[in-house]
Tab-separated table of C-alpha atoms and ligand atoms in Angstrom:
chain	number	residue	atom	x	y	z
A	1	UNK	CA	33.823	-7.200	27.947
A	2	UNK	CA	32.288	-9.379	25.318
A	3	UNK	CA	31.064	-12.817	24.550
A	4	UNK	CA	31.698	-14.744	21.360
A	5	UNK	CA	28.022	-13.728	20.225
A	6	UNK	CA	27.750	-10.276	21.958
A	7	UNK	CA	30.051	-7.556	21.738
A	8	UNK	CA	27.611	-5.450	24.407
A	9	UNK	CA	29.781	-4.343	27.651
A	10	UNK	CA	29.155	-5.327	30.872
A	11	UNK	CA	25.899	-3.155	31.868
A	12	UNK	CA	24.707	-2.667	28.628
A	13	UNK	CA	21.704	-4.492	29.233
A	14	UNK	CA	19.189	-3.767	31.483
A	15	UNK	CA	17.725	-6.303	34.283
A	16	UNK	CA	15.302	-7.224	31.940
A	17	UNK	CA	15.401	-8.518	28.337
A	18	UNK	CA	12.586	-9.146	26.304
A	19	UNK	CA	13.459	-11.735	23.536
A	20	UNK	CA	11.565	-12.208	20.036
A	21	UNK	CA	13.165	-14.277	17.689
A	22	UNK	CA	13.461	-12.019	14.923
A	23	UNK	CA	16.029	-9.426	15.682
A	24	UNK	CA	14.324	-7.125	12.753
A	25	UNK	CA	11.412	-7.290	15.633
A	26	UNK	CA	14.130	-6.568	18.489
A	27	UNK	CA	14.551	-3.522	16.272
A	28	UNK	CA	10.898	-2.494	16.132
A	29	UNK	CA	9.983	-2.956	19.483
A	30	UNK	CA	13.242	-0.986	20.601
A	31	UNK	CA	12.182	1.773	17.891
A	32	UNK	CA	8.441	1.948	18.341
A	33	UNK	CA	8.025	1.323	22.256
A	34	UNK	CA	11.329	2.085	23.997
A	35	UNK	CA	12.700	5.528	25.199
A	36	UNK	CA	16.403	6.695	23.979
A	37	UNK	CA	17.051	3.165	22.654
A	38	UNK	CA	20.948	2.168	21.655
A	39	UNK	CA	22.162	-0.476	20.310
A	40	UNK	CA	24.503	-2.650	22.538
A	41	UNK	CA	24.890	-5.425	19.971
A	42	UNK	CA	24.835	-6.671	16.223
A	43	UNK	CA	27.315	-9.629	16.525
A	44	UNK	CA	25.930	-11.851	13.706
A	45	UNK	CA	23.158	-9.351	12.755
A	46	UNK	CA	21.495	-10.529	16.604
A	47	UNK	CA	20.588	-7.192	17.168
A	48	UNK	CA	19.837	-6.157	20.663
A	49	UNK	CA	19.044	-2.758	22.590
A	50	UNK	CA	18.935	-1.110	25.623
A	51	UNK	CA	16.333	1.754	26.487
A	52	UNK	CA	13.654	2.627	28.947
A	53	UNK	CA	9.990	1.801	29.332
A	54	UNK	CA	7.659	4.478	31.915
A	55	UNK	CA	11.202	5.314	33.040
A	56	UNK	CA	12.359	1.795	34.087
A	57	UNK	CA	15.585	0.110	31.880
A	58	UNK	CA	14.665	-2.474	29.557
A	59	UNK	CA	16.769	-3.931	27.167
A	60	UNK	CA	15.372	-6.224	24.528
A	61	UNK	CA	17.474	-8.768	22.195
A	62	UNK	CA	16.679	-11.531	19.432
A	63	UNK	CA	17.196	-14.744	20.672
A	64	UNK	CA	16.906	-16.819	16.544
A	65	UNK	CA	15.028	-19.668	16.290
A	66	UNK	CA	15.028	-22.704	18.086
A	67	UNK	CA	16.664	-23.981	21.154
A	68	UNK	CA	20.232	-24.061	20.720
A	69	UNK	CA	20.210	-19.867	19.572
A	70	UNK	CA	17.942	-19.183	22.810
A	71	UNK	CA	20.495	-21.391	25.085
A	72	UNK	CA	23.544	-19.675	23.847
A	73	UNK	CA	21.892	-16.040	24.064
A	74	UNK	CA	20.120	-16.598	26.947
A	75	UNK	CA	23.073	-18.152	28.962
A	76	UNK	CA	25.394	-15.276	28.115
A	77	UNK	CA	22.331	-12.650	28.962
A	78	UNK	CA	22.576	-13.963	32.575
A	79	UNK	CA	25.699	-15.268	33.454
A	80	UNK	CA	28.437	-12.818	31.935
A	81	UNK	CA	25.411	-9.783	31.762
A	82	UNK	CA	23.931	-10.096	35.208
A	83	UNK	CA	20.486	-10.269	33.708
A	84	UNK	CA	17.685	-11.006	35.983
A	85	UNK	CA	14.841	-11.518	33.361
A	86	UNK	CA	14.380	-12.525	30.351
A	87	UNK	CA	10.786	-12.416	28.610
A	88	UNK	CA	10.302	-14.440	25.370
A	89	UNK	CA	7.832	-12.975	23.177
A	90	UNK	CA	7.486	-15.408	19.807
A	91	UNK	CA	4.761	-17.351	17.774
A	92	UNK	CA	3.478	-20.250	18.648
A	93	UNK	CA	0.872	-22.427	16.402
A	94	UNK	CA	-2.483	-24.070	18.302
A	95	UNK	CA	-2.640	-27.100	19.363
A	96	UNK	CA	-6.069	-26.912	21.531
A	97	UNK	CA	-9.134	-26.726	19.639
A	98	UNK	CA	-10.009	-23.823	22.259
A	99	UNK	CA	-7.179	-21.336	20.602
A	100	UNK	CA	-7.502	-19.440	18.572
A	101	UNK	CA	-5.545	-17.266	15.687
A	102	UNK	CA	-4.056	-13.858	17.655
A	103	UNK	CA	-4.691	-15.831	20.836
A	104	UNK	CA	-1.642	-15.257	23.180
A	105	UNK	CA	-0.693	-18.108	25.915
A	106	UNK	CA	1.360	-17.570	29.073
A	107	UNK	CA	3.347	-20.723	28.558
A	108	UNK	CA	3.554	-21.858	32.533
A	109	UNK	CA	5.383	-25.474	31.539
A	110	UNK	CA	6.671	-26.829	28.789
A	111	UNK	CA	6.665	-30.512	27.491
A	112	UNK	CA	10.022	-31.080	24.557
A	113	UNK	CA	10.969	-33.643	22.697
A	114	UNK	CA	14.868	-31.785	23.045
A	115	UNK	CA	18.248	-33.190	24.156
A	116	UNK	CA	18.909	-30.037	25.761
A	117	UNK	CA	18.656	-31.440	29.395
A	118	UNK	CA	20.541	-33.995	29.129
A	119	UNK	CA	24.114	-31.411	29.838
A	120	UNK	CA	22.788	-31.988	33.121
A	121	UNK	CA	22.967	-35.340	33.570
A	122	UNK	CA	19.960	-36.235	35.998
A	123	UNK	CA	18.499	-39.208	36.918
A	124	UNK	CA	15.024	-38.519	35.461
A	125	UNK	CA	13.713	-35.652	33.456
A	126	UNK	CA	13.444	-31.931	34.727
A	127	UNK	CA	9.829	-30.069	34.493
A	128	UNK	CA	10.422	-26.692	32.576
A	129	UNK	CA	9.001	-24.139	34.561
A	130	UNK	CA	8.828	-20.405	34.090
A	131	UNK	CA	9.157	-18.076	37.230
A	132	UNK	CA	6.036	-17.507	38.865
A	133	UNK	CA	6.596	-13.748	39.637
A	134	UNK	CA	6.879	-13.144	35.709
A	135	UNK	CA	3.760	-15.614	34.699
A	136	UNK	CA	1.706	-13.941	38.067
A	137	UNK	CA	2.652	-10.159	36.877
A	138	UNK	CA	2.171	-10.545	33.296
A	139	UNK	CA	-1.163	-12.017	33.910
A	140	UNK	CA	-2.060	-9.247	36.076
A	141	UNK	CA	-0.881	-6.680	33.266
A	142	UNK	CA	-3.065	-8.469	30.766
A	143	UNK	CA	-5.648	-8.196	32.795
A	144	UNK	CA	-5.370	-4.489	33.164
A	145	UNK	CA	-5.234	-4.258	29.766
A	146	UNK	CA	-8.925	-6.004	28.851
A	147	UNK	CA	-6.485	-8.633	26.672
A	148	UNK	CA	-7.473	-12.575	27.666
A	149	UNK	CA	-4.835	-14.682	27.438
A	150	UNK	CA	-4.731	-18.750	28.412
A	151	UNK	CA	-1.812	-19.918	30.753
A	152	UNK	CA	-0.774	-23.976	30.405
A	153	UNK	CA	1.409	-25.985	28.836
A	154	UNK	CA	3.064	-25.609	25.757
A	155	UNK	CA	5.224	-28.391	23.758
A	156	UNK	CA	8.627	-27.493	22.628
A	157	UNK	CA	9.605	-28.508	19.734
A	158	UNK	CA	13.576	-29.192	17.599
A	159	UNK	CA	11.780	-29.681	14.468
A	160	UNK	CA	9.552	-27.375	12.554
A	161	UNK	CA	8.938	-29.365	9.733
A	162	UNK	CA	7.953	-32.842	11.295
A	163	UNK	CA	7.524	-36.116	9.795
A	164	UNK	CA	6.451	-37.638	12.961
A	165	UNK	CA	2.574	-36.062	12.708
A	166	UNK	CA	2.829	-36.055	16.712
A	167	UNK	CA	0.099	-33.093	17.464
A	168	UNK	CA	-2.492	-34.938	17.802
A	169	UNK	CA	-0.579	-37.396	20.615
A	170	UNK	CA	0.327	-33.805	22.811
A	171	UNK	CA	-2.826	-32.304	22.594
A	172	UNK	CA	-4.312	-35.553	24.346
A	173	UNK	CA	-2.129	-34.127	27.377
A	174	UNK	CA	-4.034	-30.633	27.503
A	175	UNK	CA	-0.694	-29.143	25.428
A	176	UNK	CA	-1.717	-26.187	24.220
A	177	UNK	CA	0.251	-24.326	21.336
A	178	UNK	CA	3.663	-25.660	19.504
A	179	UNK	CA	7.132	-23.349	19.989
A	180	UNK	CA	10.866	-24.338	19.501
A	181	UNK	CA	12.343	-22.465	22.074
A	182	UNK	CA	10.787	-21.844	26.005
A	183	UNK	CA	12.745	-25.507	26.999
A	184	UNK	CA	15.837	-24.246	26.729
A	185	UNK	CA	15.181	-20.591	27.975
A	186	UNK	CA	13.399	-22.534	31.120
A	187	UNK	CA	15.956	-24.900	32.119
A	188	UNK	CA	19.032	-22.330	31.523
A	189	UNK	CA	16.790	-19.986	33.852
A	190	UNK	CA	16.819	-22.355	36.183
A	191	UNK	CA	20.480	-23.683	36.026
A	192	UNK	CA	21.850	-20.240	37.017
A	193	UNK	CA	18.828	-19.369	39.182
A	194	UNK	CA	17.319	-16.561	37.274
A	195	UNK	CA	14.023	-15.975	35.807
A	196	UNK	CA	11.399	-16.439	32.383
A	197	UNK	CA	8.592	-16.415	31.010
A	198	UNK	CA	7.571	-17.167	27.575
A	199	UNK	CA	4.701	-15.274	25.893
A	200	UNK	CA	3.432	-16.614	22.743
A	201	UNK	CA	0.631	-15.297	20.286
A	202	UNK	CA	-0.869	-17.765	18.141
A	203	UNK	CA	0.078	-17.434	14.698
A	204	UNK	CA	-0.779	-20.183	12.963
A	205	UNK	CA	-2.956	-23.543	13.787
A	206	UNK	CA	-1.087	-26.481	12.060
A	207	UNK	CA	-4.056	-29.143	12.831
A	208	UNK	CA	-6.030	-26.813	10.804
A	209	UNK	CA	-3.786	-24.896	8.722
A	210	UNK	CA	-5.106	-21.643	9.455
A	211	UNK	CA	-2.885	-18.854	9.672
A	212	UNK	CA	-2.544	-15.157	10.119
A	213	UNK	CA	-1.855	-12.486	7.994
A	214	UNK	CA	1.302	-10.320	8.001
A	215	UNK	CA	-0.966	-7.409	9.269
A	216	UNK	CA	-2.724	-9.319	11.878
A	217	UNK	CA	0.401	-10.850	13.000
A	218	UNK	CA	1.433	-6.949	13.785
A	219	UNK	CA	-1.698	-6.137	15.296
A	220	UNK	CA	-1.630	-8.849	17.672
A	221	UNK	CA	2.311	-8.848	18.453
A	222	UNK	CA	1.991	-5.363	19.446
A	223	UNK	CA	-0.535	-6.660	22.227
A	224	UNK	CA	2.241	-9.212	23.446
A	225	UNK	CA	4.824	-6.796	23.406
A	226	UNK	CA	2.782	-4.425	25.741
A	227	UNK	CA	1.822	-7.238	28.480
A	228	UNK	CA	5.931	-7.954	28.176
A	229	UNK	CA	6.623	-4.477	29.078
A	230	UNK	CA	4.295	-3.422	31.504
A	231	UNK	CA	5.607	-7.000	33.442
A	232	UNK	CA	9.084	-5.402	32.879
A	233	UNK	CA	8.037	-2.419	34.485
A	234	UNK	CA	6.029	-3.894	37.489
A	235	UNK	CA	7.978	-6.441	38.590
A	236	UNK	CA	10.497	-5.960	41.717
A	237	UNK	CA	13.806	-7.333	40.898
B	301	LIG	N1	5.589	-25.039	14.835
B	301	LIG	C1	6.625	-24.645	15.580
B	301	LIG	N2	6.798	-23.410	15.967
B	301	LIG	C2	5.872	-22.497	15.613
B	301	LIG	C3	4.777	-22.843	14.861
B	301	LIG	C4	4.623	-24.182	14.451
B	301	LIG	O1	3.664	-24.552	13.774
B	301	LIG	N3	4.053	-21.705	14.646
B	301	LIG	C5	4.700	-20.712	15.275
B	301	LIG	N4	5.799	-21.184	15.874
């Protein structure tokens, strides 16, 4: 079996996928954290493995940038892979004044200024939501592990370089960090009645233009990517 963007068979991947944009990071997570990782897929260079984390599967797959990579990925993840799960761990950049650089964010909700929901035809506008299992066990994990993080709302954005200066306007609405892809992820999670979560570490603060360096960027992804895993290996289904 195989998709038109993933050439993984059926059960290659495991209940739970943890998605960074960047499948060179899909590679180092896979390589650095996960037990006997293989490679299931490489269509288009979106490389994604399967492995084991304190002896629970765990698969973990690049997603790209922006919504329409994360909808096609993250659609075929659940509905032709039977995933459960799927855990986005990206950058975001700060929109509160009360993050900052290496913060990470649990993003609970997410505001967009994308088209995406509009497949579905509704008479108003859908609330993307992440599952509350995920957002309640990786806050517990964090917790364990001494790391703070800040749960709310994050905007999601189709446009990374924006003429429309239109930070200021979301952080009046207690927005807190800028991403381009949880939206989609939410509302295809919800469409086929499966589950995410978006974690995000603050890499950069536009309103400021502060930003990290590649070194801290590591330093504090590694963080993320251990809150993602210990929620893959605590949660139930
Ligand atoms: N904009 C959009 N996405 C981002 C940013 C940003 O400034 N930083 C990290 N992801």
């Amino acid at each position: 079996m195989s998709t038109p963007h993933n050439r993984a068979e059926k059960g290659a991947f495991a209940k739970t996928v943890l998605m960074p944009g960047d499948p060179l990071r899909a590679k180092y997570i896979a390589e650095k954290f996960l037990d006997s990782p293989t490679l299931v897929n490489d269509v288009r260079g979106m490389l994604g493995f399967t492995g084991s984390y304190k002896g629970k599967p765990v698969s973990v797959m690049a997603s790209g940038m922006g919504m329409p990579s994360i909808g096609i990925y993250s659609y075929e993840l659940y509905n032709y892979y039977d995933v459960d799960n799927i855990i986005r761990i990206g950058t975001a950049g700060a929109i509160s004044e009360e993050l900052h650089l290496r913060d990470v964010v649990l993003a609970m909700s997410c505001a967009t200024n994308s088209s995406f929901a509009r497949q579905y035809r509704l008479p108003g506008t859908p609330a993307p939501t992440c599952s509350f299992d995920l957002l309640r066990t990786a806050y517990e994990c964090a917790g364990r592990m001494k790391k703070s993080v800040r749960v709310g709302s994050v905007f999601c954005s189709d446009v990374f370089y924006d003429d429309s200066n239109s930070l200021a306007e979301w952080k009046k609405l207690g927005i807190l960090a800028i991403e381009m892809e949880s939206a989609a992820l939410y509302l295809t999670a919800a469409r086929l009645s499966k589950n995410a979560l978006c974690i995000c570490t603050v890499s950069d603060c536009p309103l400021t233009g502060e930003e990290c360096s590649a070194q801290e960027r590591e330093k504090s992804f590694d963080d993320m990517i251990i809150i993602a895993l210990e929620t893959s290996a605590d949660i139930t289904r």
